[in-house]
mmCIF file of C-alpha atoms in Angstrom:
data_model
loop_
_atom_site.group_PDB
_atom_site.id
_atom_site.type_symbol
_atom_site.label_atom_id
_atom_site.label_comp_id
_atom_site.label_asym_id
_atom_site.label_seq_id
_atom_site.Cartn_x
_atom_site.Cartn_y
_atom_site.Cartn_z
ATOM 1 C CA MET S 291 18.307 -13.275 3.044
ATOM 2 C CA THR S 292 17.729 -9.869 1.466
ATOM 3 C CA VAL S 293 15.297 -7.145 2.563
ATOM 4 C CA ILE S 294 14.037 -5.090 -0.392
ATOM 5 C CA GLN S 295 12.251 -1.726 -0.281
ATOM 6 C CA VAL S 296 9.031 -2.154 -2.325
ATOM 7 C CA ILE S 297 7.826 1.480 -2.513
ATOM 8 C CA GLY S 298 9.647 4.665 -3.412
ATOM 9 C CA ALA S 299 11.052 7.067 -0.857
ATOM 10 C CA LEU S 300 8.646 9.242 1.063
ATOM 11 C CA GLY S 301 10.929 12.244 1.322
ATOM 12 C CA SER S 302 9.901 12.413 4.953
ATOM 13 C CA GLN S 303 11.192 14.975 7.398
ATOM 14 C CA ASN S 304 11.267 12.175 9.982
ATOM 15 C CA PRO S 305 13.947 9.634 9.003
ATOM 16 C CA LEU S 306 12.488 7.105 11.460
ATOM 17 C CA ILE S 307 9.658 6.452 9.014
ATOM 18 C CA GLU S 308 11.649 6.649 5.789
ATOM 19 C CA GLY S 309 11.621 3.430 3.766
ATOM 20 C CA THR S 310 15.374 3.298 3.371
ATOM 21 C CA ASP S 311 15.911 3.487 7.121
ATOM 22 C CA LEU S 312 13.211 0.907 7.838
ATOM 23 C CA THR S 313 14.684 -1.412 5.204
ATOM 24 C CA ARG S 314 18.182 -1.138 6.636
ATOM 25 C CA GLU S 315 16.990 -1.516 10.242
ATOM 26 C CA LEU S 316 14.953 -4.645 9.484
ATOM 27 C CA ALA S 317 17.834 -6.158 7.509
ATOM 28 C CA ASN S 318 20.239 -5.482 10.374
ATOM 29 C CA LYS S 319 17.879 -7.154 12.875
ATOM 30 C CA LEU S 320 17.619 -10.198 10.598
ATOM 31 C CA GLY S 321 21.316 -10.288 9.736
ATOM 32 C CA ALA S 322 20.347 -9.846 6.084
ATOM 33 C CA ARG S 323 21.479 -7.802 3.118
ATOM 34 C CA TYR S 324 19.270 -4.970 1.883
ATOM 35 C CA ARG S 325 18.405 -3.173 -1.330
ATOM 36 C CA TYR S 326 16.919 0.276 -1.745
ATOM 37 C CA LEU S 327 14.453 1.473 -4.353
ATOM 38 C CA HIS S 328 16.154 4.716 -5.400
ATOM 39 C CA ALA S 329 13.057 6.600 -6.546
ATOM 40 C CA PRO S 330 10.431 8.879 -5.016
ATOM 41 C CA LEU S 331 7.091 7.486 -3.891
ATOM 42 C CA MET S 332 5.092 9.773 -6.184
ATOM 43 C CA VAL S 333 6.034 11.942 -9.151
ATOM 44 C CA GLU S 334 4.286 14.810 -10.954
ATOM 45 C CA ASP S 335 2.871 12.844 -13.878
ATOM 46 C CA SER S 336 2.631 9.391 -15.432
ATOM 47 C CA ARG S 337 5.237 10.211 -18.095
ATOM 48 C CA THR S 338 7.858 10.931 -15.430
ATOM 49 C CA ARG S 339 6.889 7.714 -13.648
ATOM 50 C CA ASP S 340 7.238 5.710 -16.846
ATOM 51 C CA LEU S 341 10.697 7.184 -17.456
ATOM 52 C CA LEU S 342 11.826 6.406 -13.901
ATOM 53 C CA MET S 343 10.470 2.879 -14.149
ATOM 54 C CA GLN S 344 12.761 2.362 -17.157
ATOM 55 C CA GLU S 345 15.877 3.220 -15.156
ATOM 56 C CA PRO S 346 17.933 0.009 -14.824
ATOM 57 C CA SER S 347 18.413 0.363 -11.063
ATOM 58 C CA VAL S 348 14.669 0.880 -10.477
ATOM 59 C CA GLN S 349 13.737 -1.958 -12.847
ATOM 60 C CA ASP S 350 16.195 -4.286 -11.147
ATOM 61 C CA VAL S 351 14.946 -3.633 -7.607
ATOM 62 C CA LEU S 352 11.267 -3.877 -8.596
ATOM 63 C CA ALA S 353 11.918 -7.106 -10.509
ATOM 64 C CA ALA S 354 13.683 -8.531 -7.450
ATOM 65 C CA SER S 355 10.847 -7.379 -5.178
ATOM 66 C CA ARG S 356 8.332 -9.315 -7.294
ATOM 67 C CA GLN S 357 10.303 -12.502 -6.595
ATOM 68 C CA VAL S 358 10.388 -12.264 -2.785
ATOM 69 C CA ASP S 359 8.815 -14.837 -0.485
ATOM 70 C CA VAL S 360 7.384 -12.349 2.035
ATOM 71 C CA VAL S 361 6.182 -8.741 1.874
ATOM 72 C CA LEU S 362 5.440 -6.656 4.973
ATOM 73 C CA LEU S 363 3.266 -3.597 4.395
ATOM 74 C CA GLY S 364 0.773 -1.213 5.924
ATOM 75 C CA ILE S 365 -2.714 -0.265 4.796
ATOM 76 C CA GLY S 366 -3.793 3.362 4.767
ATOM 77 C CA ALA S 367 -7.292 4.801 4.971
ATOM 78 C CA LEU S 368 -8.704 8.071 3.673
ATOM 79 C CA ALA S 369 -9.533 9.654 7.022
ATOM 80 C CA SER S 370 -6.847 12.301 7.515
ATOM 81 C CA GLU S 371 -6.070 10.975 10.991
ATOM 82 C CA ALA S 372 -5.711 7.421 9.611
ATOM 83 C CA SER S 373 -4.087 8.190 6.271
ATOM 84 C CA GLY S 374 -0.683 7.946 7.839
ATOM 85 C CA LEU S 375 2.475 9.902 7.407
ATOM 86 C CA ILE S 376 3.024 8.229 4.048
ATOM 87 C CA TRP S 377 0.903 10.871 2.319
ATOM 88 C CA SER S 378 2.215 13.811 4.305
ATOM 89 C CA GLY S 379 2.926 16.428 1.705
ATOM 90 C CA TYR S 380 1.388 14.407 -1.121
ATOM 91 C CA LEU S 381 -2.326 14.885 -0.451
ATOM 92 C CA THR S 382 -4.500 17.568 1.079
ATOM 93 C CA ARG S 383 -7.800 17.142 2.923
ATOM 94 C CA LYS S 384 -9.470 18.247 -0.313
ATOM 95 C CA ASP S 385 -7.660 15.437 -2.179
ATOM 96 C CA LEU S 386 -8.796 12.907 0.447
ATOM 97 C CA ALA S 387 -12.412 14.094 0.068
ATOM 98 C CA TRP S 388 -12.175 13.782 -3.729
ATOM 99 C CA LEU S 389 -10.731 10.261 -3.422
ATOM 100 C CA HIS S 390 -13.607 9.297 -1.127
ATOM 101 C CA ASN S 391 -16.121 10.667 -3.662
ATOM 102 C CA VAL S 392 -14.660 8.517 -6.469
ATOM 103 C CA GLY S 393 -15.001 5.369 -4.342
ATOM 104 C CA VAL S 394 -11.538 4.959 -2.847
ATOM 105 C CA VAL S 395 -11.492 3.334 0.614
ATOM 106 C CA GLY S 396 -7.765 2.746 1.118
ATOM 107 C CA HIS S 397 -4.251 2.469 -0.208
ATOM 108 C CA THR S 398 -1.248 0.211 -0.002
ATOM 109 C CA CYS S 399 1.942 0.085 -2.047
ATOM 110 C CA ALA S 400 1.147 3.705 -2.966
ATOM 111 C CA GLN S 401 -1.944 2.666 -4.921
ATOM 112 C CA PHE S 402 -5.610 3.352 -4.188
ATOM 113 C CA PHE S 403 -8.407 0.768 -4.224
ATOM 114 C CA ASP S 404 -12.167 0.634 -3.698
ATOM 115 C CA GLU S 405 -14.322 -1.421 -1.292
ATOM 116 C CA ARG S 406 -14.056 -4.503 -3.538
ATOM 117 C CA GLY S 407 -10.285 -4.151 -3.578
ATOM 118 C CA ASP S 408 -10.195 -3.082 -7.212
ATOM 119 C CA LEU S 409 -7.512 -0.629 -8.266
ATOM 120 C CA VAL S 410 -9.266 2.680 -8.963
ATOM 121 C CA ASP S 411 -8.521 4.230 -12.365
ATOM 122 C CA ILE S 412 -7.156 7.585 -11.190
ATOM 123 C CA ASP S 413 -4.101 9.647 -12.042
ATOM 124 C CA LEU S 414 -2.481 9.113 -8.628
ATOM 125 C CA ASN S 415 -2.186 5.377 -9.292
ATOM 126 C CA LYS S 416 -0.331 6.137 -12.513
ATOM 127 C CA ARG S 417 2.179 8.387 -10.727
ATOM 128 C CA SER S 418 3.324 6.092 -7.920
ATOM 129 C CA ILE S 419 6.495 4.039 -7.902
ATOM 130 C CA SER S 420 6.189 0.703 -6.134
ATOM 131 C CA ILE S 421 5.855 -3.027 -6.552
ATOM 132 C CA GLY S 422 2.172 -2.331 -7.306
ATOM 133 C CA LEU S 423 -0.999 -3.915 -5.980
ATOM 134 C CA HIS S 424 -1.346 -6.628 -8.589
ATOM 135 C CA ALA S 425 2.171 -7.959 -7.923
ATOM 136 C CA LEU S 426 1.136 -8.699 -4.328
ATOM 137 C CA ARG S 427 -1.162 -11.495 -5.511
ATOM 138 C CA SER S 428 1.809 -13.503 -6.784
ATOM 139 C CA ILE S 429 3.910 -13.137 -3.603
ATOM 140 C CA LYS S 430 3.892 -16.270 -1.430
ATOM 141 C CA THR S 431 3.040 -14.444 1.833
ATOM 142 C CA VAL S 432 1.952 -10.812 2.261
ATOM 143 C CA PHE S 433 1.715 -9.548 5.848
ATOM 144 C CA ALA S 434 -0.299 -6.376 6.457
ATOM 145 C CA VAL S 435 -0.164 -4.421 9.690
ATOM 146 C CA ALA S 436 -3.098 -2.037 10.149
ATOM 147 C CA GLY S 437 -5.440 -1.171 12.960
ATOM 148 C CA THR S 438 -8.081 1.258 14.310
ATOM 149 C CA GLN S 439 -11.754 1.630 13.431
ATOM 150 C CA GLU S 440 -10.911 4.257 10.789
ATOM 151 C CA LYS S 441 -9.030 1.648 8.741
ATOM 152 C CA ALA S 442 -11.738 -1.041 8.759
ATOM 153 C CA ALA S 443 -13.032 -0.298 5.232
ATOM 154 C CA ALA S 444 -9.489 -0.083 3.849
ATOM 155 C CA ILE S 445 -8.484 -3.377 5.457
ATOM 156 C CA LEU S 446 -11.646 -5.057 4.172
ATOM 157 C CA GLY S 447 -10.956 -3.740 0.654
ATOM 158 C CA ALA S 448 -7.406 -5.120 0.774
ATOM 159 C CA LEU S 449 -8.722 -8.493 1.964
ATOM 160 C CA ARG S 450 -11.376 -8.594 -0.759
ATOM 161 C CA GLY S 451 -8.775 -7.631 -3.352
ATOM 162 C CA GLY S 452 -6.700 -10.653 -2.406
ATOM 163 C CA TYR S 453 -3.624 -8.526 -1.699
ATOM 164 C CA ILE S 454 -2.834 -9.863 1.770
ATOM 165 C CA ASP S 455 -2.466 -13.292 3.340
ATOM 166 C CA VAL S 456 -1.837 -12.441 6.987
ATOM 167 C CA LEU S 457 -3.382 -9.517 8.861
ATOM 168 C CA VAL S 458 -2.030 -8.106 12.102
ATOM 169 C CA THR S 459 -4.689 -5.802 13.530
ATOM 170 C CA ASP S 460 -6.458 -4.672 16.688
ATOM 171 C CA ASP S 461 -9.918 -5.278 18.114
ATOM 172 C CA GLN S 462 -11.253 -1.923 16.884
ATOM 173 C CA ALA S 463 -10.441 -2.694 13.254
ATOM 174 C CA ALA S 464 -11.665 -6.291 13.583
ATOM 175 C CA CYS S 465 -15.004 -5.148 15.002
ATOM 176 C CA GLY S 466 -15.278 -2.478 12.294
ATOM 177 C CA ILE S 467 -14.638 -5.065 9.574
ATOM 178 C CA PHE S 468 -17.253 -7.385 11.088
ATOM 179 C CA GLU S 469 -19.797 -4.535 11.157
ATOM 180 C CA LEU S 470 -19.096 -3.642 7.516
ATOM 181 C CA VAL S 471 -19.389 -7.243 6.353
ATOM 182 C CA SER S 472 -22.588 -7.721 8.348
ATOM 183 C CA ALA S 473 -24.140 -4.564 6.911
ATOM 184 C CA GLN S 474 -23.177 -5.490 3.332
ATOM 185 C CA ALA S 475 -23.819 -9.240 3.613
ATOM 186 C CA ASP S 476 -25.653 -10.967 0.838
ATOM 187 C CA PRO S 477 -27.685 -13.765 2.459
ATOM 188 C CA ASN S 478 -26.820 -15.920 -0.597
ATOM 189 C CA ASN S 479 -23.064 -15.539 0.040
ATOM 190 C CA ALA S 480 -22.231 -17.944 2.864
ATOM 191 C CA LEU S 481 -18.684 -16.619 3.291
ATOM 192 C CA GLU S 482 -19.667 -12.994 3.851
ATOM 193 C CA SER S 483 -22.799 -13.717 5.863
ATOM 194 C CA ARG S 484 -20.806 -15.451 8.630
#
């Protein structure tokens, strides 16, 4: 068994939340090997990202991550209190407000999506280094861990996008998702009207 880091390094001041440390810790608990993605989470521009993505070590780890059986990830929301430490230092409150105005409801794998789960065509999505949202659809099992009322729209977007198979959440998020689906329900769509 091998545990593979699927997003670039956060550059966090708190090593307890750094991807490399989480990867190693999970691998140790499972008695598995581990592989790091030696790249930052976000770079200045898409050209730099493209160059980094061509590095053999980055290509190799991302190719291996697309072949895994299970991915474990979190889902972030745009509310500053729910955005998570992942964006600490990457986005400001002004950035979060702008993202909200262009229709973004959440992020996972360092990419932003709208309420339908569609990847939003914005510069930030072209600057992130990760397995990417679309690769998640071909993974056998994707577990997402996300909770709180503030993340309901983001979780619902990820579900609608088909990015996750198993959701671990709390009652606040579940109730929030139910309220959103009920408010947006099309009476002709049996799945969403339940």
